[in-house]
Amino acid sequence: MLSVMVANPHAEHLQELLEALNEPQREAVTHGEGPLLILAGAGSGKTRVLAHRIAFLIYTDQAQAGEILAITFTNKAAREMRERVERLLGHGTRGMWVMTFHAACARILRAEAQRLGYTRQFTIYDQADARRLAKRSADAVGVDPKRHTPAALHNHISAAKNGLLDAAAYRRRAGSQFEEMVADVYDVYERDLHRMNAMDFDDLLFRTVNLLELFEEVRERYRESFRHVLVDEYQDTNHAQYRLLQLLVGGGRPPRRDEEPQPGDRPTYAGPLGHRNLAVVGDDAQSIYSFRQADIRNILDFQDDFPDARVVKLEQNYRSTQTILSAANAVIANNRGGIAKRLWSELGQGEQIHLRALDDDFAEARHVVGEIQRLLDEEQVARSEIAVLYRTNAMSRALEETLTRADVDYQVIGGTKFYERAEIKDAIAYLSLLANPADAVSFARVVNSPRRGIGQTSVGRVLAFADAHGITAWEAAARGEQAGVGAAAVKALARFMDTMRELRAIAGLPPVGDEDRRPGEAVTGEAATGEAQPGEAALAPGAPVGDLLEALLAQTGYVEALEAERTIEAQGRLENLEALVEGAREFDASAPEGQDTLDAYLQQVALVADADTRSDEGLITLMTLHNAKGLEYPVVFIAGMEDGVFPHSRAIDEGGLEEERRLFYVGITRAMRRLYLTYARRRAVFGAQTYGLPSRFLDEIPPDLLDASSREGEQRERAFRPGALAGGFAPAGRERIAARAGGAGGWQRPHAGAAREHAGEAAAASFRLGEDVVHAAFGEGVVTGVEPGGVIVVRFAGDGSERKLMAEYAPVSRR
DNA sequence: ATCCTGATTTTTTTT
DNA sequence: AAATCAGGAT
């Protein structure tokens, strides 16, 4: 090692790079070629190790920037990784692939899609689009929609894809009538996707694996190109991702029993070994994505895959106090199996953990907010140092309302997404349809939005006609009459198509019909090898995406229709669209050399959830426990510590307790100095009151780690400013918890969600447009809309927000 | 084709 | 509590 350093022109940098590391970290960073497994406990500096390793590989000339593929699970993690590497190198990382699995696959497929019978403009369907398509497929097959929801069907298909089973392979394994039916739906779903030149999220992985298995030349090219592959959060990889990595680095093992090929399956590639320069980092105790088919065995069996792998354990935690670590260790000890790790910290015992019981979800929220206010005022804690975590997104509501009321600024990570709003999805669907005329889902979405007099029936006829004749929705729309569409709708369709053709011209796209191969006709085998240079732009660059969007919104009449509504809600939608255009302009400005900007833009929009767009400094952060993985905060609240909420009732039913416990472990270990746990005896779920018991996980925390008032049985709910709501009296957890922990068998735990009572009293006040109202949480506002079903829209003066409320039940009254 | 109303569903977690 | 869906009225 030393000799390398001395001979190296970057010797100074190198030394600096390595000095800042502890011994095992340094071992991982300086490991040379060959497989490397880094078992990194929570807070042990794994991101740091990855970033340093990348810098080390470059400084020691073991790799060029362009020869590194570093994979993360979220875009946010990717961005952070890139920034850290740039800081270490002191310059940019051009050519380095630092991105999510999905983004890397999309990029490879963009270049190679033609080999699989797709054009490079293929559309990426998000979850909602995929579900819609699954519903259509289910209808086509004649599935009873009452018995099987599209979501459930799509989940099965998704699981199959992540297991690398296509429809035929899935059918071969079908062992029940239900699975036969899923196979039928899968068949149609898969065929339609391909016909529409579209892929869902799972396809991005599956098709890339297909590509690398099928085309030796492509496989070799990417193998050579990525001399070193690094993977973060390896415990959360699924089978498709596992297989992808094996193909890229050349390694692997015989199939497991549940992966045995069946007669009729396409043979999988098992060729010569590759460079095997694969470095993975992970922690089996933090595996929390099995619902996405993550397979914890990937990390547990890494040494079977690579018997010569070097294994490094990182056990020193730099984040949390010993009290917090002890709690985390005690909790996770209740799981069976797993790789033994002893996390330790030099940060001292620190403060004990605070546990509080509250009467209901709003009392819980008031307690949390009251404590936050105290920390801000009395202890000079910064807002950015505080996070509130919860199990499900829906739980943010009580917290948000209470924070708003207390005038504490906050941000929610995840949750309702910008790109999921109807007007944004419409605009994106227009772009998708322009780029990919075969995209029937987008076609169906926008053809009558704004209203053009093309209703469900007409759209259905067009799509059925396209289906019957094996043509695209675009082509079918141009032949409305033959499709049996009524005369008025034919005219409307023609006008719509004219508009779309004009927009295609503005986008710089050629007229539809001759620019690309019809999707669905795969170019297979040898015939394809050698043609089509990846990365080469086939089309002339068109107008910038921002301009195109603006033109589109104007020419389709979309903006006009919204303006005509003259409601504040429509005003909000217009503002959202302006924000979208603005974002697109920023994208244009930073896009490299104008080529294929539309495709690149659509890809980014599809793959970048705004959970990872910016997170403002200076705000309290609210998010789900899942979203918190990889983050750390000096002060962490975990709310909703009740059985049925956390662990979630579905997980209890389906035997997912160990994963829930890992999720709790993740939550605890986010905290650096201070950890608060709260639960509510009563909580509104789906608008009905539910009674819950304290989470069984609370019993697993050694009582001496809890602070005195947590243990001593009673304390007052913290006074809540302003407007001092009734401070509830809370005889707290200890007796009940201790009683249960002590008494073997304890008391019977009612099935979660069993106890419910009806909520709300009547007094149906009818509100009228323009009336001044006051809301218990949001304050003063004005009625800006009255909708059917007793829904009113209120614009609040406090924060300018607009919210839909149930007039009958919401705490609003006339002012 | 579109609007209106009542019924049903939603809540795991995400690329 | 609020969103979505289905069926019926216009």
PDB file of N, CA, C and O in Angstrom, chain A residues 465-518:
ATOM      1  N   PHE A 465     -60.174  -0.473 -31.462  1.00  0.00           N
ATOM      2  CA  PHE A 465     -59.817  -0.553 -32.880  1.00  0.00           C
ATOM      3  C   PHE A 465     -58.305  -0.735 -33.031  1.00  0.00           C
ATOM      4  O   PHE A 465     -57.836  -1.565 -33.812  1.00  0.00           O
ATOM      5  N   ALA A 466     -57.557   0.042 -32.260  1.00  0.00           N
ATOM      6  CA  ALA A 466     -56.097  -0.077 -32.301  1.00  0.00           C
ATOM      7  C   ALA A 466     -55.679  -1.487 -31.933  1.00  0.00           C
ATOM      8  O   ALA A 466     -54.830  -2.099 -32.588  1.00  0.00           O
ATOM      9  N   ASP A 467     -56.311  -1.998 -30.905  1.00  0.00           N
ATOM     10  CA  ASP A 467     -55.999  -3.332 -30.416  1.00  0.00           C
ATOM     11  C   ASP A 467     -56.282  -4.374 -31.496  1.00  0.00           C
ATOM     12  O   ASP A 467     -55.457  -5.241 -31.785  1.00  0.00           O
ATOM     13  N   ALA A 468     -57.454  -4.256 -32.107  1.00  0.00           N
ATOM     14  CA  ALA A 468     -57.888  -5.262 -33.072  1.00  0.00           C
ATOM     15  C   ALA A 468     -57.002  -5.272 -34.315  1.00  0.00           C
ATOM     16  O   ALA A 468     -56.802  -6.315 -34.937  1.00  0.00           O
ATOM     17  N   HIS A 469     -56.502  -4.108 -34.677  1.00  0.00           N
ATOM     18  CA  HIS A 469     -55.721  -4.037 -35.914  1.00  0.00           C
ATOM     19  C   HIS A 469     -54.224  -3.968 -35.667  1.00  0.00           C
ATOM     20  O   HIS A 469     -53.447  -3.772 -36.609  1.00  0.00           O
ATOM     21  N   GLY A 470     -53.839  -4.092 -34.442  1.00  0.00           N
ATOM     22  CA  GLY A 470     -52.409  -4.064 -34.133  1.00  0.00           C
ATOM     23  C   GLY A 470     -51.736  -2.758 -34.515  1.00  0.00           C
ATOM     24  O   GLY A 470     -50.579  -2.740 -34.928  1.00  0.00           O
ATOM     25  N   ILE A 471     -52.481  -1.665 -34.397  1.00  0.00           N
ATOM     26  CA  ILE A 471     -51.888  -0.362 -34.691  1.00  0.00           C
ATOM     27  C   ILE A 471     -51.850   0.466 -33.421  1.00  0.00           C
ATOM     28  O   ILE A 471     -52.413   0.081 -32.398  1.00  0.00           O
ATOM     29  N   THR A 472     -51.179   1.603 -33.472  1.00  0.00           N
ATOM     30  CA  THR A 472     -51.072   2.430 -32.269  1.00  0.00           C
ATOM     31  C   THR A 472     -52.345   3.251 -32.084  1.00  0.00           C
ATOM     32  O   THR A 472     -53.128   3.438 -33.017  1.00  0.00           O
ATOM     33  N   ALA A 473     -52.516   3.742 -30.870  1.00  0.00           N
ATOM     34  CA  ALA A 473     -53.678   4.569 -30.560  1.00  0.00           C
ATOM     35  C   ALA A 473     -53.672   5.810 -31.459  1.00  0.00           C
ATOM     36  O   ALA A 473     -54.709   6.278 -31.910  1.00  0.00           O
ATOM     37  N   TRP A 474     -52.494   6.320 -31.689  1.00  0.00           N
ATOM     38  CA  TRP A 474     -52.329   7.503 -32.546  1.00  0.00           C
ATOM     39  C   TRP A 474     -52.901   7.232 -33.936  1.00  0.00           C
ATOM     40  O   TRP A 474     -53.688   8.014 -34.477  1.00  0.00           O
ATOM     41  N   GLU A 475     -52.493   6.101 -34.488  1.00  0.00           N
ATOM     42  CA  GLU A 475     -52.978   5.749 -35.835  1.00  0.00           C
ATOM     43  C   GLU A 475     -54.479   5.500 -35.836  1.00  0.00           C
ATOM     44  O   GLU A 475     -55.194   5.891 -36.770  1.00  0.00           O
ATOM     45  N   ALA A 476     -54.952   4.857 -34.810  1.00  0.00           N
ATOM     46  CA  ALA A 476     -56.381   4.568 -34.729  1.00  0.00           C
ATOM     47  C   ALA A 476     -57.185   5.857 -34.610  1.00  0.00           C
ATOM     48  O   ALA A 476     -58.263   5.986 -35.199  1.00  0.00           O
ATOM     49  N   ALA A 477     -56.635   6.825 -33.881  1.00  0.00           N
ATOM     50  CA  ALA A 477     -57.343   8.086 -33.692  1.00  0.00           C
ATOM     51  C   ALA A 477     -57.523   8.805 -35.026  1.00  0.00           C
ATOM     52  O   ALA A 477     -58.513   9.485 -35.256  1.00  0.00           O
ATOM     53  N   ALA A 478     -56.550   8.630 -35.901  1.00  0.00           N
ATOM     54  CA  ALA A 478     -56.625   9.263 -37.212  1.00  0.00           C
ATOM     55  C   ALA A 478     -57.674   8.585 -38.099  1.00  0.00           C
ATOM     56  O   ALA A 478     -58.065   9.118 -39.133  1.00  0.00           O
ATOM     57  N   ARG A 479     -58.124   7.424 -37.695  1.00  0.00           N
ATOM     58  CA  ARG A 479     -59.124   6.702 -38.473  1.00  0.00           C
ATOM     59  C   ARG A 479     -60.387   6.496 -37.646  1.00  0.00           C
ATOM     60  O   ARG A 479     -60.942   5.404 -37.575  1.00  0.00           O
ATOM     61  N   GLY A 480     -60.828   7.577 -37.033  1.00  0.00           N
ATOM     62  CA  GLY A 480     -61.964   7.506 -36.129  1.00  0.00           C
ATOM     63  C   GLY A 480     -63.199   6.870 -36.744  1.00  0.00           C
ATOM     64  O   GLY A 480     -63.860   6.050 -36.101  1.00  0.00           O
ATOM     65  N   GLU A 481     -63.500   7.240 -37.975  1.00  0.00           N
ATOM     66  CA  GLU A 481     -64.712   6.720 -38.599  1.00  0.00           C
ATOM     67  C   GLU A 481     -64.724   5.202 -38.646  1.00  0.00           C
ATOM     68  O   GLU A 481     -65.694   4.548 -38.300  1.00  0.00           O
ATOM     69  N   GLN A 482     -63.579   4.646 -39.099  1.00  0.00           N
ATOM     70  CA  GLN A 482     -63.509   3.191 -39.190  1.00  0.00           C
ATOM     71  C   GLN A 482     -63.658   2.544 -37.820  1.00  0.00           C
ATOM     72  O   GLN A 482     -64.090   1.403 -37.705  1.00  0.00           O
ATOM     73  N   ALA A 483     -63.256   3.302 -36.796  1.00  0.00           N
ATOM     74  CA  ALA A 483     -63.324   2.749 -35.451  1.00  0.00           C
ATOM     75  C   ALA A 483     -64.749   2.786 -34.919  1.00  0.00           C
ATOM     76  O   ALA A 483     -65.010   2.298 -33.827  1.00  0.00           O
ATOM     77  N   GLY A 484     -65.645   3.370 -35.683  1.00  0.00           N
ATOM     78  CA  GLY A 484     -67.033   3.402 -35.265  1.00  0.00           C
ATOM     79  C   GLY A 484     -67.366   4.530 -34.307  1.00  0.00           C
ATOM     80  O   GLY A 484     -68.336   4.459 -33.567  1.00  0.00           O
ATOM     81  N   VAL A 485     -66.558   5.579 -34.341  1.00  0.00           N
ATOM     82  CA  VAL A 485     -66.794   6.721 -33.464  1.00  0.00           C
ATOM     83  C   VAL A 485     -67.845   7.637 -34.103  1.00  0.00           C
ATOM     84  O   VAL A 485     -67.901   7.772 -35.330  1.00  0.00           O
ATOM     85  N   GLY A 486     -68.686   8.238 -33.287  1.00  0.00           N
ATOM     86  CA  GLY A 486     -69.735   9.119 -33.780  1.00  0.00           C
ATOM     87  C   GLY A 486     -69.195  10.308 -34.544  1.00  0.00           C
ATOM     88  O   GLY A 486     -68.021  10.677 -34.395  1.00  0.00           O
ATOM     89  N   ALA A 487     -70.042  10.926 -35.344  1.00  0.00           N
ATOM     90  CA  ALA A 487     -69.607  11.978 -36.252  1.00  0.00           C
ATOM     91  C   ALA A 487     -68.987  13.169 -35.521  1.00  0.00           C
ATOM     92  O   ALA A 487     -67.926  13.668 -35.903  1.00  0.00           O
ATOM     93  N   ALA A 488     -69.621  13.611 -34.450  1.00  0.00           N
ATOM     94  CA  ALA A 488     -69.110  14.759 -33.706  1.00  0.00           C
ATOM     95  C   ALA A 488     -67.736  14.454 -33.134  1.00  0.00           C
ATOM     96  O   ALA A 488     -66.810  15.269 -33.211  1.00  0.00           O
ATOM     97  N   ALA A 489     -67.630  13.257 -32.585  1.00  0.00           N
ATOM     98  CA  ALA A 489     -66.360  12.879 -31.964  1.00  0.00           C
ATOM     99  C   ALA A 489     -65.266  12.716 -33.013  1.00  0.00           C
ATOM    100  O   ALA A 489     -64.098  13.013 -32.751  1.00  0.00           O
ATOM    101  N   VAL A 490     -65.643  12.253 -34.218  1.00  0.00           N
ATOM    102  CA  VAL A 490     -64.649  12.126 -35.285  1.00  0.00           C
ATOM    103  C   VAL A 490     -64.037  13.478 -35.591  1.00  0.00           C
ATOM    104  O   VAL A 490     -62.815  13.626 -35.720  1.00  0.00           O
ATOM    105  N   LYS A 491     -64.897  14.486 -35.650  1.00  0.00           N
ATOM    106  CA  LYS A 491     -64.403  15.832 -35.924  1.00  0.00           C
ATOM    107  C   LYS A 491     -63.477  16.309 -34.811  1.00  0.00           C
ATOM    108  O   LYS A 491     -62.401  16.864 -35.044  1.00  0.00           O
ATOM    109  N   ALA A 492     -63.930  16.066 -33.597  1.00  0.00           N
ATOM    110  CA  ALA A 492     -63.127  16.486 -32.443  1.00  0.00           C
ATOM    111  C   ALA A 492     -61.783  15.773 -32.444  1.00  0.00           C
ATOM    112  O   ALA A 492     -60.739  16.376 -32.182  1.00  0.00           O
ATOM    113  N   LEU A 493     -61.804  14.494 -32.770  1.00  0.00           N
ATOM    114  CA  LEU A 493     -60.570  13.721 -32.840  1.00  0.00           C
ATOM    115  C   LEU A 493     -59.630  14.307 -33.886  1.00  0.00           C
ATOM    116  O   LEU A 493     -58.416  14.428 -33.666  1.00  0.00           O
ATOM    117  N   ALA A 494     -60.201  14.662 -35.029  1.00  0.00           N
ATOM    118  CA  ALA A 494     -59.378  15.200 -36.115  1.00  0.00           C
ATOM    119  C   ALA A 494     -58.694  16.487 -35.678  1.00  0.00           C
ATOM    120  O   ALA A 494     -57.501  16.698 -35.938  1.00  0.00           O
ATOM    121  N   ARG A 495     -59.451  17.326 -34.971  1.00  0.00           N
ATOM    122  CA  ARG A 495     -58.854  18.575 -34.502  1.00  0.00           C
ATOM    123  C   ARG A 495     -57.750  18.311 -33.493  1.00  0.00           C
ATOM    124  O   ARG A 495     -56.685  18.938 -33.515  1.00  0.00           O
ATOM    125  N   PHE A 496     -58.025  17.356 -32.625  1.00  0.00           N
ATOM    126  CA  PHE A 496     -57.031  16.990 -31.625  1.00  0.00           C
ATOM    127  C   PHE A 496     -55.748  16.505 -32.307  1.00  0.00           C
ATOM    128  O   PHE A 496     -54.634  16.919 -31.967  1.00  0.00           O
ATOM    129  N   MET A 497     -55.914  15.670 -33.324  1.00  0.00           N
ATOM    130  CA  MET A 497     -54.744  15.127 -34.005  1.00  0.00           C
ATOM    131  C   MET A 497     -53.978  16.217 -34.746  1.00  0.00           C
ATOM    132  O   MET A 497     -52.744  16.197 -34.795  1.00  0.00           O
ATOM    133  N   ASP A 498     -54.699  17.167 -35.301  1.00  0.00           N
ATOM    134  CA  ASP A 498     -54.023  18.293 -35.962  1.00  0.00           C
ATOM    135  C   ASP A 498     -53.129  19.025 -34.965  1.00  0.00           C
ATOM    136  O   ASP A 498     -51.968  19.336 -35.252  1.00  0.00           O
ATOM    137  N   THR A 499     -53.716  19.299 -33.796  1.00  0.00           N
ATOM    138  CA  THR A 499     -52.946  19.996 -32.764  1.00  0.00           C
ATOM    139  C   THR A 499     -51.694  19.201 -32.404  1.00  0.00           C
ATOM    140  O   THR A 499     -50.595  19.751 -32.286  1.00  0.00           O
ATOM    141  N   MET A 500     -51.874  17.909 -32.245  1.00  0.00           N
ATOM    142  CA  MET A 500     -50.740  17.086 -31.851  1.00  0.00           C
ATOM    143  C   MET A 500     -49.661  17.085 -32.937  1.00  0.00           C
ATOM    144  O   MET A 500     -48.468  17.107 -32.646  1.00  0.00           O
ATOM    145  N   ARG A 501     -50.091  17.080 -34.187  1.00  0.00           N
ATOM    146  CA  ARG A 501     -49.104  17.097 -35.273  1.00  0.00           C
ATOM    147  C   ARG A 501     -48.320  18.411 -35.288  1.00  0.00           C
ATOM    148  O   ARG A 501     -47.103  18.417 -35.459  1.00  0.00           O
ATOM    149  N   GLU A 502     -49.044  19.498 -35.045  1.00  0.00           N
ATOM    150  CA  GLU A 502     -48.347  20.786 -34.975  1.00  0.00           C
ATOM    151  C   GLU A 502     -47.310  20.781 -33.848  1.00  0.00           C
ATOM    152  O   GLU A 502     -46.192  21.262 -34.008  1.00  0.00           O
ATOM    153  N   LEU A 503     -47.716  20.219 -32.730  1.00  0.00           N
ATOM    154  CA  LEU A 503     -46.806  20.197 -31.587  1.00  0.00           C
ATOM    155  C   LEU A 503     -45.593  19.327 -31.864  1.00  0.00           C
ATOM    156  O   LEU A 503     -44.480  19.632 -31.451  1.00  0.00           O
ATOM    157  N   ARG A 504     -45.816  18.252 -32.569  1.00  0.00           N
ATOM    158  CA  ARG A 504     -44.674  17.405 -32.919  1.00  0.00           C
ATOM    159  C   ARG A 504     -43.686  18.186 -33.785  1.00  0.00           C
ATOM    160  O   ARG A 504     -42.476  18.041 -33.645  1.00  0.00           O
ATOM    161  N   ALA A 505     -44.236  18.998 -34.670  1.00  0.00           N
ATOM    162  CA  ALA A 505     -43.360  19.818 -35.513  1.00  0.00           C
ATOM    163  C   ALA A 505     -42.566  20.799 -34.648  1.00  0.00           C
ATOM    164  O   ALA A 505     -41.354  20.976 -34.835  1.00  0.00           O
ATOM    165  N   ILE A 506     -43.262  21.416 -33.700  1.00  0.00           N
ATOM    166  CA  ILE A 506     -42.562  22.350 -32.804  1.00  0.00           C
ATOM    167  C   ILE A 506     -41.468  21.638 -32.031  1.00  0.00           C
ATOM    168  O   ILE A 506     -40.382  22.163 -31.799  1.00  0.00           O
ATOM    169  N   ALA A 507     -41.757  20.408 -31.656  1.00  0.00           N
ATOM    170  CA  ALA A 507     -40.779  19.637 -30.885  1.00  0.00           C
ATOM    171  C   ALA A 507     -39.605  19.192 -31.747  1.00  0.00           C
ATOM    172  O   ALA A 507     -38.616  18.674 -31.242  1.00  0.00           O
ATOM    173  N   GLY A 508     -39.742  19.402 -33.060  1.00  0.00           N
ATOM    174  CA  GLY A 508     -38.668  18.977 -33.946  1.00  0.00           C
ATOM    175  C   GLY A 508     -38.723  17.499 -34.252  1.00  0.00           C
ATOM    176  O   GLY A 508     -37.738  16.897 -34.670  1.00  0.00           O
ATOM    177  N   LEU A 509     -39.901  16.900 -34.036  1.00  0.00           N
ATOM    178  CA  LEU A 509     -40.054  15.475 -34.331  1.00  0.00           C
ATOM    179  C   LEU A 509     -40.651  15.309 -35.717  1.00  0.00           C
ATOM    180  O   LEU A 509     -41.465  16.123 -36.144  1.00  0.00           O
ATOM    181  N   PRO A 510     -40.244  14.294 -36.422  1.00  0.00           N
ATOM    182  CA  PRO A 510     -40.776  14.076 -37.769  1.00  0.00           C
ATOM    183  C   PRO A 510     -42.236  13.642 -37.694  1.00  0.00           C
ATOM    184  O   PRO A 510     -42.681  13.174 -36.647  1.00  0.00           O
ATOM    185  N   PRO A 511     -42.972  13.792 -38.798  1.00  0.00           N
ATOM    186  CA  PRO A 511     -44.360  13.327 -38.807  1.00  0.00           C
ATOM    187  C   PRO A 511     -44.415  11.858 -38.428  1.00  0.00           C
ATOM    188  O   PRO A 511     -43.512  11.097 -38.752  1.00  0.00           O
ATOM    189  N   VAL A 512     -45.476  11.486 -37.776  1.00  0.00           N
ATOM    190  CA  VAL A 512     -45.594  10.107 -37.330  1.00  0.00           C
ATOM    191  C   VAL A 512     -45.778   9.179 -38.522  1.00  0.00           C
ATOM    192  O   VAL A 512     -46.441   9.519 -39.487  1.00  0.00           O
ATOM    193  N   GLY A 513     -45.218   8.019 -38.459  1.00  0.00           N
ATOM    194  CA  GLY A 513     -45.480   7.039 -39.507  1.00  0.00           C
ATOM    195  C   GLY A 513     -44.222   6.419 -40.050  1.00  0.00           C
ATOM    196  O   GLY A 513     -44.210   5.253 -40.407  1.00  0.00           O
ATOM    197  N   ASP A 514     -43.124   7.221 -40.083  1.00  0.00           N
ATOM    198  CA  ASP A 514     -41.966   6.642 -40.738  1.00  0.00           C
ATOM    199  C   ASP A 514     -40.667   6.856 -39.972  1.00  0.00           C
ATOM    200  O   ASP A 514     -39.598   6.539 -40.446  1.00  0.00           O
ATOM    201  N   GLU A 515     -40.781   7.419 -38.760  1.00  0.00           N
ATOM    202  CA  GLU A 515     -39.528   7.769 -38.108  1.00  0.00           C
ATOM    203  C   GLU A 515     -38.917   6.611 -37.333  1.00  0.00           C
ATOM    204  O   GLU A 515     -37.743   6.597 -37.052  1.00  0.00           O
ATOM    205  N   ASP A 516     -39.732   5.654 -36.974  1.00  0.00           N
ATOM    206  CA  ASP A 516     -39.107   4.598 -36.200  1.00  0.00           C
ATOM    207  C   ASP A 516     -39.798   3.261 -36.430  1.00  0.00           C
ATOM    208  O   ASP A 516     -40.892   3.194 -36.959  1.00  0.00           O
ATOM    209  N   ARG A 517     -39.114   2.263 -36.063  1.00  0.00           N
ATOM    210  CA  ARG A 517     -39.644   0.922 -36.209  1.00  0.00           C
ATOM    211  C   ARG A 517     -40.881   0.782 -35.350  1.00  0.00           C
ATOM    212  O   ARG A 517     -40.963   1.290 -34.259  1.00  0.00           O
ATOM    213  N   ARG A 518     -41.845   0.100 -35.853  1.00  0.00           N
ATOM    214  CA  ARG A 518     -43.031  -0.179 -35.063  1.00  0.00           C
ATOM    215  C   ARG A 518     -42.647  -0.997 -33.851  1.00  0.00           C
ATOM    216  O   ARG A 518     -41.984  -2.036 -33.973  1.00  0.00           O
TER     217      ARG A 518
END
